[in-house]
mmCIF file of C-alpha atoms and ligand atoms in Angstrom:
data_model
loop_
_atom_site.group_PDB
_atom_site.id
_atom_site.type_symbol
_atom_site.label_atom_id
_atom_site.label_comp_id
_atom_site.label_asym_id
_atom_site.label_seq_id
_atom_site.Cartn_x
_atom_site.Cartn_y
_atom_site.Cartn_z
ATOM 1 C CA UNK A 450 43.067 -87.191 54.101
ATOM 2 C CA UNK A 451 44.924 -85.730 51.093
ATOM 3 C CA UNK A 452 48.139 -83.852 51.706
ATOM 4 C CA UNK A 453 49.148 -81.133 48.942
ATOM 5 C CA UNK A 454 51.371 -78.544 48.786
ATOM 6 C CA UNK A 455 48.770 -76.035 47.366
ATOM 7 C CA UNK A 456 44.910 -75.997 47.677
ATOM 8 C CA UNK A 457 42.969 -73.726 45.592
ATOM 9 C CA UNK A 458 39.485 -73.091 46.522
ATOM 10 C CA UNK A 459 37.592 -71.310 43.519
ATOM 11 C CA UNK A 460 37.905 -71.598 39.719
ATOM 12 C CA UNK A 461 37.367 -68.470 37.843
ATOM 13 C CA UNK A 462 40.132 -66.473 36.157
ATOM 14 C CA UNK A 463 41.542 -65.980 39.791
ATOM 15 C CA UNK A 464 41.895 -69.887 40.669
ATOM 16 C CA UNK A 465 42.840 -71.128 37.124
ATOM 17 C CA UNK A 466 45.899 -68.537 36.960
ATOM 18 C CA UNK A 467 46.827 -69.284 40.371
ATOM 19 C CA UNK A 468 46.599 -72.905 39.053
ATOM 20 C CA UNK A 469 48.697 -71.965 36.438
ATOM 21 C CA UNK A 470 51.653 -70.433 38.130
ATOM 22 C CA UNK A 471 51.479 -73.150 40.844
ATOM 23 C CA UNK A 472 51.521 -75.880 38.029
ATOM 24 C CA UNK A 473 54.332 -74.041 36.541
ATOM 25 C CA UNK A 474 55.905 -73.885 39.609
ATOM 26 C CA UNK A 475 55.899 -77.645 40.410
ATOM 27 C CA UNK A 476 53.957 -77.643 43.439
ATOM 28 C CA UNK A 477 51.045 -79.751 41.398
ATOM 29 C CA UNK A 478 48.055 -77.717 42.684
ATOM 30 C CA UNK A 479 44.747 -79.006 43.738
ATOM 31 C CA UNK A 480 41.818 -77.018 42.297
ATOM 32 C CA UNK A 481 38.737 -77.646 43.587
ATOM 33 C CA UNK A 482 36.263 -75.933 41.522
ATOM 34 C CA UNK A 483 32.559 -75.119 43.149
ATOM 35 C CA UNK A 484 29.094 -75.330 41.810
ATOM 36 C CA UNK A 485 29.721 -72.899 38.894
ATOM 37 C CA UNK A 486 32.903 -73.984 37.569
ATOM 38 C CA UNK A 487 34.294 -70.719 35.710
ATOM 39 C CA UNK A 488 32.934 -68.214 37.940
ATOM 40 C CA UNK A 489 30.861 -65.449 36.564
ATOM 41 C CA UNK A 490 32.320 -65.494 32.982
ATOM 42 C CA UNK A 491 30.437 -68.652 32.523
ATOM 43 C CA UNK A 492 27.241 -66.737 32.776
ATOM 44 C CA UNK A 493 28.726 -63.768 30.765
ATOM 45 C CA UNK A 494 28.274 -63.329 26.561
ATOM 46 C CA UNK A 495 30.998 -61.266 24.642
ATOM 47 C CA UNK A 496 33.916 -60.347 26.840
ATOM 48 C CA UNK A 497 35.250 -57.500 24.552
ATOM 49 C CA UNK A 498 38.373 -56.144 27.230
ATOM 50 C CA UNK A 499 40.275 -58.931 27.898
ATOM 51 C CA UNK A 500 44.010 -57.849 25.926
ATOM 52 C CA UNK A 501 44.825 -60.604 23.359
ATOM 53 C CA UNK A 502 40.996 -61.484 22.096
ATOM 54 C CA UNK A 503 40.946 -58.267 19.502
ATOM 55 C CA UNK A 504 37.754 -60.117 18.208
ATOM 56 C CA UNK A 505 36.045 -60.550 21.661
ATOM 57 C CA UNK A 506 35.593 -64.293 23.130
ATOM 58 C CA UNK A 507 32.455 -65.357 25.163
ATOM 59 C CA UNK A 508 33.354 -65.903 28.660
ATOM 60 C CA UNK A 509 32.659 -69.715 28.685
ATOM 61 C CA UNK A 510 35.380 -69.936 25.886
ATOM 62 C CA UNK A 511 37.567 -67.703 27.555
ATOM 63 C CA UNK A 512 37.254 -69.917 30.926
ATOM 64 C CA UNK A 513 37.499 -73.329 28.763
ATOM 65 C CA UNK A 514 40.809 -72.131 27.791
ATOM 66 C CA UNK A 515 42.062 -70.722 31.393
ATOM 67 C CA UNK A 516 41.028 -74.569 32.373
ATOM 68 C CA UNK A 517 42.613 -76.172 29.771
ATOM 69 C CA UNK A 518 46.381 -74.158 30.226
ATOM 70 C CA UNK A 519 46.162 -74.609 34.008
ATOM 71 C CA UNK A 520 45.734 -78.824 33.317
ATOM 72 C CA UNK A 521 48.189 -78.684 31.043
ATOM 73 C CA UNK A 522 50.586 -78.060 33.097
ATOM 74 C CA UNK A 523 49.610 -80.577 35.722
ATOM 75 C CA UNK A 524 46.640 -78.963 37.805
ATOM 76 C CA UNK A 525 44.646 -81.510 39.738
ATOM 77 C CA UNK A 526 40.890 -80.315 38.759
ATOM 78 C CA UNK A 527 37.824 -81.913 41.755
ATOM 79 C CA UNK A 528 34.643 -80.886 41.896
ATOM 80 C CA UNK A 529 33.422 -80.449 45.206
ATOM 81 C CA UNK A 530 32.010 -77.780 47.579
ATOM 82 C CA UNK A 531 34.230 -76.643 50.069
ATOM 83 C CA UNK A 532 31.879 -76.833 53.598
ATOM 84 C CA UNK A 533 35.204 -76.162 56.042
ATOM 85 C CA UNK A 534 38.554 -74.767 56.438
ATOM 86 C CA UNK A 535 40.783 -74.932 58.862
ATOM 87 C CA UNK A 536 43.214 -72.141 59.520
ATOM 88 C CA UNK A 537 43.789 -71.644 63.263
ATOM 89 C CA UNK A 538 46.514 -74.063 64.018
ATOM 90 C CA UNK A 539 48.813 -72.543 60.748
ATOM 91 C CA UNK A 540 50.146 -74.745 58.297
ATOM 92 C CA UNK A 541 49.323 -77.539 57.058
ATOM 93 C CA UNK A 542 45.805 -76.241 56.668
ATOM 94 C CA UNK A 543 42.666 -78.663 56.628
ATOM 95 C CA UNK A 544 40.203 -77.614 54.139
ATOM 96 C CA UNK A 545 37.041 -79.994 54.059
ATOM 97 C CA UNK A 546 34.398 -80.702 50.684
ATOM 98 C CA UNK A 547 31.191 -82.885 51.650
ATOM 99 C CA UNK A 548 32.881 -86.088 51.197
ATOM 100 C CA UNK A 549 36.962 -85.266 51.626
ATOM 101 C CA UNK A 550 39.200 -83.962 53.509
ATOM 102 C CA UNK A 551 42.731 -82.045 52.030
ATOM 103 C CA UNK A 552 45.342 -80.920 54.032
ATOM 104 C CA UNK A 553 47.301 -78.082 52.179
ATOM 105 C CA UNK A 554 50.703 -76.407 53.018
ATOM 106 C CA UNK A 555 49.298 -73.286 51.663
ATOM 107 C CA UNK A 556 45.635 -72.629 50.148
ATOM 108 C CA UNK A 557 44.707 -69.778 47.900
ATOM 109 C CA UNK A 558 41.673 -68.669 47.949
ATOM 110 C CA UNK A 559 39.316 -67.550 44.797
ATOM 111 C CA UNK A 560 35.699 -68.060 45.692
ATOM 112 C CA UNK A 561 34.521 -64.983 43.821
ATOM 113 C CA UNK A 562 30.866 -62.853 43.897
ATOM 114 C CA UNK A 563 27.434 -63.895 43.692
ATOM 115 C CA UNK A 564 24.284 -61.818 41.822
ATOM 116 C CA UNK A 565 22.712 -59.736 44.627
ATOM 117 C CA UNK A 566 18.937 -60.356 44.679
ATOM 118 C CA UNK A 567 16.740 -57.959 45.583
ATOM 119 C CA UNK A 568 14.997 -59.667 48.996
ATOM 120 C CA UNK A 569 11.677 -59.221 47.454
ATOM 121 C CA UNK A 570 9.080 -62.163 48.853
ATOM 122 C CA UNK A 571 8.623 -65.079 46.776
ATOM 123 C CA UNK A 572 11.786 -63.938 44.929
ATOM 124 C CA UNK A 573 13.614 -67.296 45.475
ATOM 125 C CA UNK A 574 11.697 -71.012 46.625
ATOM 126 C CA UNK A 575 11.865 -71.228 50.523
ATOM 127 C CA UNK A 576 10.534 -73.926 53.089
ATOM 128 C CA UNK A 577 7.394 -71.869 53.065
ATOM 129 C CA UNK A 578 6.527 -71.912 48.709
ATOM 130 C CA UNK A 579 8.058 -71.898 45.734
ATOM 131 C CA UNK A 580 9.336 -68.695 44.180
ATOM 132 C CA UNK A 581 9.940 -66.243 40.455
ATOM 133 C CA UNK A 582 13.406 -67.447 39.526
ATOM 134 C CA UNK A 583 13.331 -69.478 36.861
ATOM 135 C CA UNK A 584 9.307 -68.474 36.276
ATOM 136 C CA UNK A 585 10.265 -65.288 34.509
ATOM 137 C CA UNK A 586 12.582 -63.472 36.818
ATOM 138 C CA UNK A 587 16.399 -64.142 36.370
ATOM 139 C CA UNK A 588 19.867 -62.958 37.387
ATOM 140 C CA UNK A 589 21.634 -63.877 33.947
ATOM 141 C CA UNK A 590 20.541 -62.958 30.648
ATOM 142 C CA UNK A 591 22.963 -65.266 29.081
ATOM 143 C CA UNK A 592 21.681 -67.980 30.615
ATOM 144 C CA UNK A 593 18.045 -67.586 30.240
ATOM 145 C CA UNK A 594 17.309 -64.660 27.244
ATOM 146 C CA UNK A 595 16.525 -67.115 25.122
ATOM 147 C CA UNK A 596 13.608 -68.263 27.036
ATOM 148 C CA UNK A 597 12.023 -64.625 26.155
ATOM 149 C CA UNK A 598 11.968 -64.214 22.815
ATOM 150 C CA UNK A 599 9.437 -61.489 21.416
ATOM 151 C CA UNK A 600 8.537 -60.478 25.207
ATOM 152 C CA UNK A 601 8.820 -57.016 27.310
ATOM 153 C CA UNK A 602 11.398 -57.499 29.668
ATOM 154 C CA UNK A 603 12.661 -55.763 32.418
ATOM 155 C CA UNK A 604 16.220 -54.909 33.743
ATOM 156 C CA UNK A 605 16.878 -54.078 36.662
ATOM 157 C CA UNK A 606 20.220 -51.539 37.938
ATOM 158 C CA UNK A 607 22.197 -48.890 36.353
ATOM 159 C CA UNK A 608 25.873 -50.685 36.097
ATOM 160 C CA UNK A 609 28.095 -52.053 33.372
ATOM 161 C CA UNK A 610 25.791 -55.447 33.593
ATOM 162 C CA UNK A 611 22.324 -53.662 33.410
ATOM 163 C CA UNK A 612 23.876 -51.950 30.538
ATOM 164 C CA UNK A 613 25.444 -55.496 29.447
ATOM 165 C CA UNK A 614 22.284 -57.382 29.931
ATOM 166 C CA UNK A 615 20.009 -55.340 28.488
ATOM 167 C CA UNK A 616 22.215 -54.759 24.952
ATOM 168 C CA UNK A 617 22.263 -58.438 25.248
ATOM 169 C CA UNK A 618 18.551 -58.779 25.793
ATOM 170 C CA UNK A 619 17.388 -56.852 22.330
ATOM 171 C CA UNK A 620 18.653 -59.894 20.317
ATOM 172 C CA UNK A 621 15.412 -61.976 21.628
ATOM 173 C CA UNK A 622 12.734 -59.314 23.375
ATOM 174 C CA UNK A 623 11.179 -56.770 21.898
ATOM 175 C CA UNK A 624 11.111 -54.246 24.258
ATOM 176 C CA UNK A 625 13.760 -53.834 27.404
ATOM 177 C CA UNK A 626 12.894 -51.114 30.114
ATOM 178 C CA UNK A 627 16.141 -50.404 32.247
ATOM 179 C CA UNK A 628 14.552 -49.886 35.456
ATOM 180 C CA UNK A 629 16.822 -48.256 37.676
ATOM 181 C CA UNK A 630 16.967 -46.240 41.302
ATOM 182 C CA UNK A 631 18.246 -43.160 40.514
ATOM 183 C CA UNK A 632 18.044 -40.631 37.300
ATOM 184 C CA UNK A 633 22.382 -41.048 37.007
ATOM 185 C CA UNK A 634 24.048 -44.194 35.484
ATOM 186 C CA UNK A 635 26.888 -45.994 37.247
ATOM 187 C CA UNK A 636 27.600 -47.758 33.824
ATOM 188 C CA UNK A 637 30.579 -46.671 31.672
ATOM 189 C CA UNK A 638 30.145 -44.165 29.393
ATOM 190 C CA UNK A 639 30.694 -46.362 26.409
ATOM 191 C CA UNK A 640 28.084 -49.326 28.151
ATOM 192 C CA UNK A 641 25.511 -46.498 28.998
ATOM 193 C CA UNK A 642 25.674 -45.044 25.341
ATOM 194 C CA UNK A 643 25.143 -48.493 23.813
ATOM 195 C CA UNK A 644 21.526 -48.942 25.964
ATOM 196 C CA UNK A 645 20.833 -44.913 25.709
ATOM 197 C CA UNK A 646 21.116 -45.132 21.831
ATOM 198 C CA UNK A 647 19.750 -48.441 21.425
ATOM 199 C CA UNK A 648 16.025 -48.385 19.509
ATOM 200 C CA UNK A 649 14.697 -51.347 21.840
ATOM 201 C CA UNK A 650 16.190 -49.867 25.334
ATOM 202 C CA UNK A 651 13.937 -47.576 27.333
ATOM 203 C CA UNK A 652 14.670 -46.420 30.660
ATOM 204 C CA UNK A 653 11.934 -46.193 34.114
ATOM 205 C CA UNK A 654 14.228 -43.734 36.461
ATOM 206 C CA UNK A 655 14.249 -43.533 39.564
ATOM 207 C CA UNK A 656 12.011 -46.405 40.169
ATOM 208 C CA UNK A 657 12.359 -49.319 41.986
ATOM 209 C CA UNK A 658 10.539 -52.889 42.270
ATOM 210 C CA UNK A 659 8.594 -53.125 45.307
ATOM 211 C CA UNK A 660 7.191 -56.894 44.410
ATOM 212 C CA UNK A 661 6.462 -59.619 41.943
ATOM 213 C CA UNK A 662 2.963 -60.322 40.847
ATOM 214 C CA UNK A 663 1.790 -63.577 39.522
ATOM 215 C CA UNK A 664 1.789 -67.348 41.118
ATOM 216 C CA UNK A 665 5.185 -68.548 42.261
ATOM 217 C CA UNK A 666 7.249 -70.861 40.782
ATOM 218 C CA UNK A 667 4.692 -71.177 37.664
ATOM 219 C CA UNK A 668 5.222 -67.469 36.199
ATOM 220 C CA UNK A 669 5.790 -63.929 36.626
ATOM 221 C CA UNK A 670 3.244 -61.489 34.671
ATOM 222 C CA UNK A 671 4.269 -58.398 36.677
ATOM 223 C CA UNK A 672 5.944 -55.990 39.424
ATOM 224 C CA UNK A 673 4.638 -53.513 41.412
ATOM 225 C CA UNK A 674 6.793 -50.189 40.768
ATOM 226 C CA UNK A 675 8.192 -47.900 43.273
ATOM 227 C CA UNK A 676 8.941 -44.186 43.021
ATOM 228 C CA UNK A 677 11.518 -43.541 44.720
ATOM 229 C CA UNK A 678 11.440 -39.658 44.931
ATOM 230 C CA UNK A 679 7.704 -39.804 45.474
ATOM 231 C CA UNK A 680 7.157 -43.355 47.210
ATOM 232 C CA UNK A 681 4.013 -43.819 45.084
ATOM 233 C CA UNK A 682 3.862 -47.253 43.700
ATOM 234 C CA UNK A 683 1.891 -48.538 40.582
ATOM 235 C CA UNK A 684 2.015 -52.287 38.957
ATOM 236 C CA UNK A 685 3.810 -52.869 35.656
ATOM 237 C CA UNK A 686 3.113 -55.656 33.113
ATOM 238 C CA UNK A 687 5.897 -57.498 31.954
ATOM 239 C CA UNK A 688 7.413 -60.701 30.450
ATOM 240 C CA UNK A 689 10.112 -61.510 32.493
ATOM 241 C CA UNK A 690 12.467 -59.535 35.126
ATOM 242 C CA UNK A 691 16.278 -59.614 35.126
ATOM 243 C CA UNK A 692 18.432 -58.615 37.936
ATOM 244 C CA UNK A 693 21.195 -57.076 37.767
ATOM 245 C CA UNK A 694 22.372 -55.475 40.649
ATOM 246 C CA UNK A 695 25.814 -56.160 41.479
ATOM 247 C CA UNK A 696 27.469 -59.168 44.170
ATOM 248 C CA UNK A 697 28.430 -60.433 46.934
ATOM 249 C CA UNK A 698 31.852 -61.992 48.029
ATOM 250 C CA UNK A 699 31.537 -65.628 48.191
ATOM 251 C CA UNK A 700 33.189 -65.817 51.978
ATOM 252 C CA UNK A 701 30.637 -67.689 54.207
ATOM 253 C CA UNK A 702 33.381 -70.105 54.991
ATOM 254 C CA UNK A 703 35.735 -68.001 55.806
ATOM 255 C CA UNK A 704 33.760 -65.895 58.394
ATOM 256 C CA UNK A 705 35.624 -66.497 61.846
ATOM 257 C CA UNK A 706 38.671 -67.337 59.868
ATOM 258 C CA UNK A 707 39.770 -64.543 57.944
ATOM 259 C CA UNK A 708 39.826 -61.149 58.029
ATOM 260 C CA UNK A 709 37.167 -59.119 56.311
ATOM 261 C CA UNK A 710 35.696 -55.600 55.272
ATOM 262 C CA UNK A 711 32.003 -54.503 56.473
ATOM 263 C CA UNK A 712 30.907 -55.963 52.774
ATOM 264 C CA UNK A 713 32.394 -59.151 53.652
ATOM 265 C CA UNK A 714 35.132 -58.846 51.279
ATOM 266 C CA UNK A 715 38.761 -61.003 52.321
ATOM 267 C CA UNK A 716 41.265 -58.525 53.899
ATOM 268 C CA UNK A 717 44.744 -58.944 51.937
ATOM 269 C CA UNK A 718 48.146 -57.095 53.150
ATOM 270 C CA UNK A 719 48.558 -53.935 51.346
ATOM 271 C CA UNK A 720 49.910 -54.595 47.558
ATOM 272 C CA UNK A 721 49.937 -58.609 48.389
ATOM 273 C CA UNK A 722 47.438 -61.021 48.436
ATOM 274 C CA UNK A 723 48.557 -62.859 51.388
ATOM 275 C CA UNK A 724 45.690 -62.638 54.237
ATOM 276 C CA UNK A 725 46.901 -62.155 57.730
ATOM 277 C CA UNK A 726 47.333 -66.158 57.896
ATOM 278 C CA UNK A 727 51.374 -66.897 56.835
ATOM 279 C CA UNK A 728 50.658 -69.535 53.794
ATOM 280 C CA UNK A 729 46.592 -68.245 52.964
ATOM 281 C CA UNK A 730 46.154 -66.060 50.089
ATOM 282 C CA UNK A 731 43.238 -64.694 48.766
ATOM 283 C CA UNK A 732 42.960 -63.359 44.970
ATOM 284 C CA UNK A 733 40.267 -61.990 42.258
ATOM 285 C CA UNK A 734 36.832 -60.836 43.032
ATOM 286 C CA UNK A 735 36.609 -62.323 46.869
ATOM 287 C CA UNK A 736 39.321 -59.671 47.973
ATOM 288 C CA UNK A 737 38.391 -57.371 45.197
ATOM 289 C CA UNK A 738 35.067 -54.703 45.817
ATOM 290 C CA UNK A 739 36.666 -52.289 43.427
ATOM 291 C CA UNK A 740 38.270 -53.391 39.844
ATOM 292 C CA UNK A 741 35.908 -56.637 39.985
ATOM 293 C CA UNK A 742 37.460 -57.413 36.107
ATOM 294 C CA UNK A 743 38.380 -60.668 34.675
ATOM 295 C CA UNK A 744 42.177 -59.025 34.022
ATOM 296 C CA UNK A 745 42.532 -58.189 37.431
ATOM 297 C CA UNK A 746 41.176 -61.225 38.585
ATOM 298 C CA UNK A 747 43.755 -63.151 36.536
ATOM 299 C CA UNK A 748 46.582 -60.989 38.110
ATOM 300 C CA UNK A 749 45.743 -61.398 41.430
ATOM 301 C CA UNK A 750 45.719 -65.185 40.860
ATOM 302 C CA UNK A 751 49.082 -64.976 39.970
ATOM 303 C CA UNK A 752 50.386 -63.026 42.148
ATOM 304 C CA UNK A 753 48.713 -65.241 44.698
ATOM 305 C CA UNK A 754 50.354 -68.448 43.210
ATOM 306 C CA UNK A 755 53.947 -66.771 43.413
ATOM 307 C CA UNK A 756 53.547 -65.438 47.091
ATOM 308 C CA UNK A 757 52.452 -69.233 47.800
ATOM 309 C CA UNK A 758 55.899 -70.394 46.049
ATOM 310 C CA UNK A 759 58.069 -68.042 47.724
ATOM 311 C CA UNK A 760 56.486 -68.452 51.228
ATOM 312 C CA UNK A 761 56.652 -72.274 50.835
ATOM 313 C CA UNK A 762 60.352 -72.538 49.795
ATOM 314 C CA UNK A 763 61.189 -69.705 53.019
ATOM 315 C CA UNK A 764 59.841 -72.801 55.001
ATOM 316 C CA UNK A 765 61.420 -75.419 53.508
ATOM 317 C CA UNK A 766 64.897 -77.271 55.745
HETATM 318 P P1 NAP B 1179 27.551 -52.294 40.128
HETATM 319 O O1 NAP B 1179 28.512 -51.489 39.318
HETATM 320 O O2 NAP B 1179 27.751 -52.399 41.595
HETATM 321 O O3 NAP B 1179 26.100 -51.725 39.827
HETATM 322 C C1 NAP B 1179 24.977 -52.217 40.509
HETATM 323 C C2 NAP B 1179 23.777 -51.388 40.087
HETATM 324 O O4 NAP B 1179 22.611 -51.924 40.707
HETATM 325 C C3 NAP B 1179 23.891 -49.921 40.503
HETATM 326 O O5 NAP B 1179 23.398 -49.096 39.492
HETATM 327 C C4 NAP B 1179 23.005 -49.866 41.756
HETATM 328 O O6 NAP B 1179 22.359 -48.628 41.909
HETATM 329 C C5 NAP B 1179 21.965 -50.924 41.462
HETATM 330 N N1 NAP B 1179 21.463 -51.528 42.703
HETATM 331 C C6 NAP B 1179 22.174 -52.120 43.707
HETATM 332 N N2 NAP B 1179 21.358 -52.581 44.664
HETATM 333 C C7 NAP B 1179 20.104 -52.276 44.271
HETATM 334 C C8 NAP B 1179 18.831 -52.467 44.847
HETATM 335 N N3 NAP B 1179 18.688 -53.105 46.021
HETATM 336 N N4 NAP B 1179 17.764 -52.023 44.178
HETATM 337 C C9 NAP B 1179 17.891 -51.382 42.996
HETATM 338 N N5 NAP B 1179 19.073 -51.160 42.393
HETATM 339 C C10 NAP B 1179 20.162 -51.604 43.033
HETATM 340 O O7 NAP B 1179 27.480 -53.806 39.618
HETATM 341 P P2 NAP B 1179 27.691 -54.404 38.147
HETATM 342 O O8 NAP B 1179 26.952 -53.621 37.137
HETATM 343 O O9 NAP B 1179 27.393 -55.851 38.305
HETATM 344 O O10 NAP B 1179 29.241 -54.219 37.869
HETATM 345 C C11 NAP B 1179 30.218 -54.719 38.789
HETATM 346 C C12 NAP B 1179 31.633 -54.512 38.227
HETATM 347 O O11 NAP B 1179 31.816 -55.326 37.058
HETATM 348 C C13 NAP B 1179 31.904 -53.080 37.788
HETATM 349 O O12 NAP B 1179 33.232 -52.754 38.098
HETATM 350 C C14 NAP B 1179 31.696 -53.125 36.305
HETATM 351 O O13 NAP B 1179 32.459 -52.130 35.618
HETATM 352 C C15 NAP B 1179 32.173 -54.518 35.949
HETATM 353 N N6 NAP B 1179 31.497 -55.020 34.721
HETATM 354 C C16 NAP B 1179 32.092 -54.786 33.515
HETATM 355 C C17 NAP B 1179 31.483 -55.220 32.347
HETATM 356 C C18 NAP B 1179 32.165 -54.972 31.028
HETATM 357 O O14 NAP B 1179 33.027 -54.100 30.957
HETATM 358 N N7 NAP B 1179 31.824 -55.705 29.977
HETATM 359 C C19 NAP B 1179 30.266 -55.884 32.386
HETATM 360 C C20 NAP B 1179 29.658 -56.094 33.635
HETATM 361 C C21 NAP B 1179 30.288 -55.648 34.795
HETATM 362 P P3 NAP B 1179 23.189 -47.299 42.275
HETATM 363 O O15 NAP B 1179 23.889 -46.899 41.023
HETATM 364 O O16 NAP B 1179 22.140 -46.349 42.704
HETATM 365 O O17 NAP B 1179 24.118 -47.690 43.388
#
């Protein structure tokens, strides 16, 4: 057992900022960084609106250099998944990985959002087969556009990363069909103009997929379409299928032992982001179902970091 003063569960902008401040701060934070170190920048191209990158940064250079200022100043970086906390008995806190055990004064937590899927059958590999993903249907263009150069793709949703996604897409495919649920975009006007005006970008409206056709975890060749205003449903050739659909808040630990909204989203005190646990905070897109930015993230993290500081010196003699 490893005692620390702060524990941070989560490394996107949230959890490196908070590392940051805490570093800054003295308390020589322990960051224990998940399966995707970075968070969802890592799977993100050009981030154009983050202030003081006129020129735009990718996100995995963006998160490189959150890393790399939160070490600086003295963050303890592990890799590890966090299968436990502990939080009923107050501080110190016991938060458990697979093969360690920390015990933390106060723990912040920045566990972020995951792609939605869309629950289709054979969408992911289960006990019972093998599935799409990775055989021509994907949840990150960054990641796998590459793979489908000169192909008809498909997008799926009608938010800022459909938009994102499929702007991305037209550097490698030669065709992108946004397919999306309604005949309205969520996207922002300046996102939705970019796919509306863009030669390569067509749109299916209110459609939505229904199933995958091909064989399972060797490759996609098509969906079957829904209507959604008619319910009729026809199949749809296509290269590859990306998903993007929004998240979900990364809190499967945490059910039980901290509050939470019907989405599953961490409940933080009103303007704070101290949870109802004295010494827990939670900060960026865990606690967050409505800015969900990189900026805000980053905020949050340090405002999480200097509630930590303050609460942990109002306990100390
Ligand atoms: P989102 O805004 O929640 O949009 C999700 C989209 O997927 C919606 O159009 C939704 O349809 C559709 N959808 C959800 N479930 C579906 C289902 N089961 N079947 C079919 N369609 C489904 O998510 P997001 O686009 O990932 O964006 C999340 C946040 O990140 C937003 O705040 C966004 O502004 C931000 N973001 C910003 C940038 C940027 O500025 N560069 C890039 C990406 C994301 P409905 O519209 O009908 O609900």
């Amino acid at each position: 057992m490893t005692a620390r003063n702060v524990v941070i569960i989560g490394s996107g902008p949230a959890g490196y900022t908070a590392a940051l401040y805490a570093a800054r701060a003295n308390l020589e934070p322990l960051l224990i960084e998940g399966q995707q170190p970075g968070g969802q920048l890592m799977i993100t191209t050009e981030v154009e609106n983050f202030p003081g990158f006129p020129e735009g940064i990718t996100g995995p250079e963006l998160m490189q250099k959150f890393r790399d200022q939160a070490t600086r100043f003295g963050t303890e970086i592990v890799t590890g998944w966090v299968t436990d906390v502990d939080f009923a008995g107050g501080s110190p806190f016991q938060v458990r990985t697979r093969d360690q055990e920390y015990e933390a004064a106060a723990v912040i937590v920045s566990t972020g959002a995951t792609a939605r899927l869309l629950g289709l059958p054979n969408e992911e590999p289960t006990d019972s087969g093998p599935g799409f993903m990775g055989h021509g249907l994907s949840a990150c263009a960054t990641c796998d556009g590459f793979f489908f150069r000169d192909k008809e793709v498909l997008v799926v949703g009608g938010g800022d990363s459909a938009m994102e996604e499929a702007t991305f897409l037209t550097r490698f495919c030669s065709k992108v069909t946004i397919v999306h649920r309604r005949d309205t975009l969520r996207a922002s006007k300046i996102m939705q103009e970019r796919a509306l005006s863009h030669e390569k970008v067509d749109f299916m409206w209110n459609s939505t997929l229904s199933g995958y056709l091909g064989t399972p975890g060797e490759r996609l060749t098509g969906v079957r379409v829904k209507d959604t205003k008619t319910g009729e449903e026809r199949d749809v050739e296509t290269g590859g299928v990306f998903l993007a659909i929004g998240h979900f808040p990364n809190t499967k630990i945490f059910q039980g032992r901290l509050a939470m909204d019907d989405k599953g989203y961490l409940i933080t005190k009103p303007g704070l982001t101290a949870t109802e646990i004295d010494g827990v905070y939670a900060c960026g897109d865990v606690q967050d179902s409505y800015y969900r930015q990189a900026i805000t993230a980053a905020g949050s993290g340090c405002m999480a970091a200097i509630e930590a500081e303050r609460w942990l010196e109002s306990q100390e003699g």
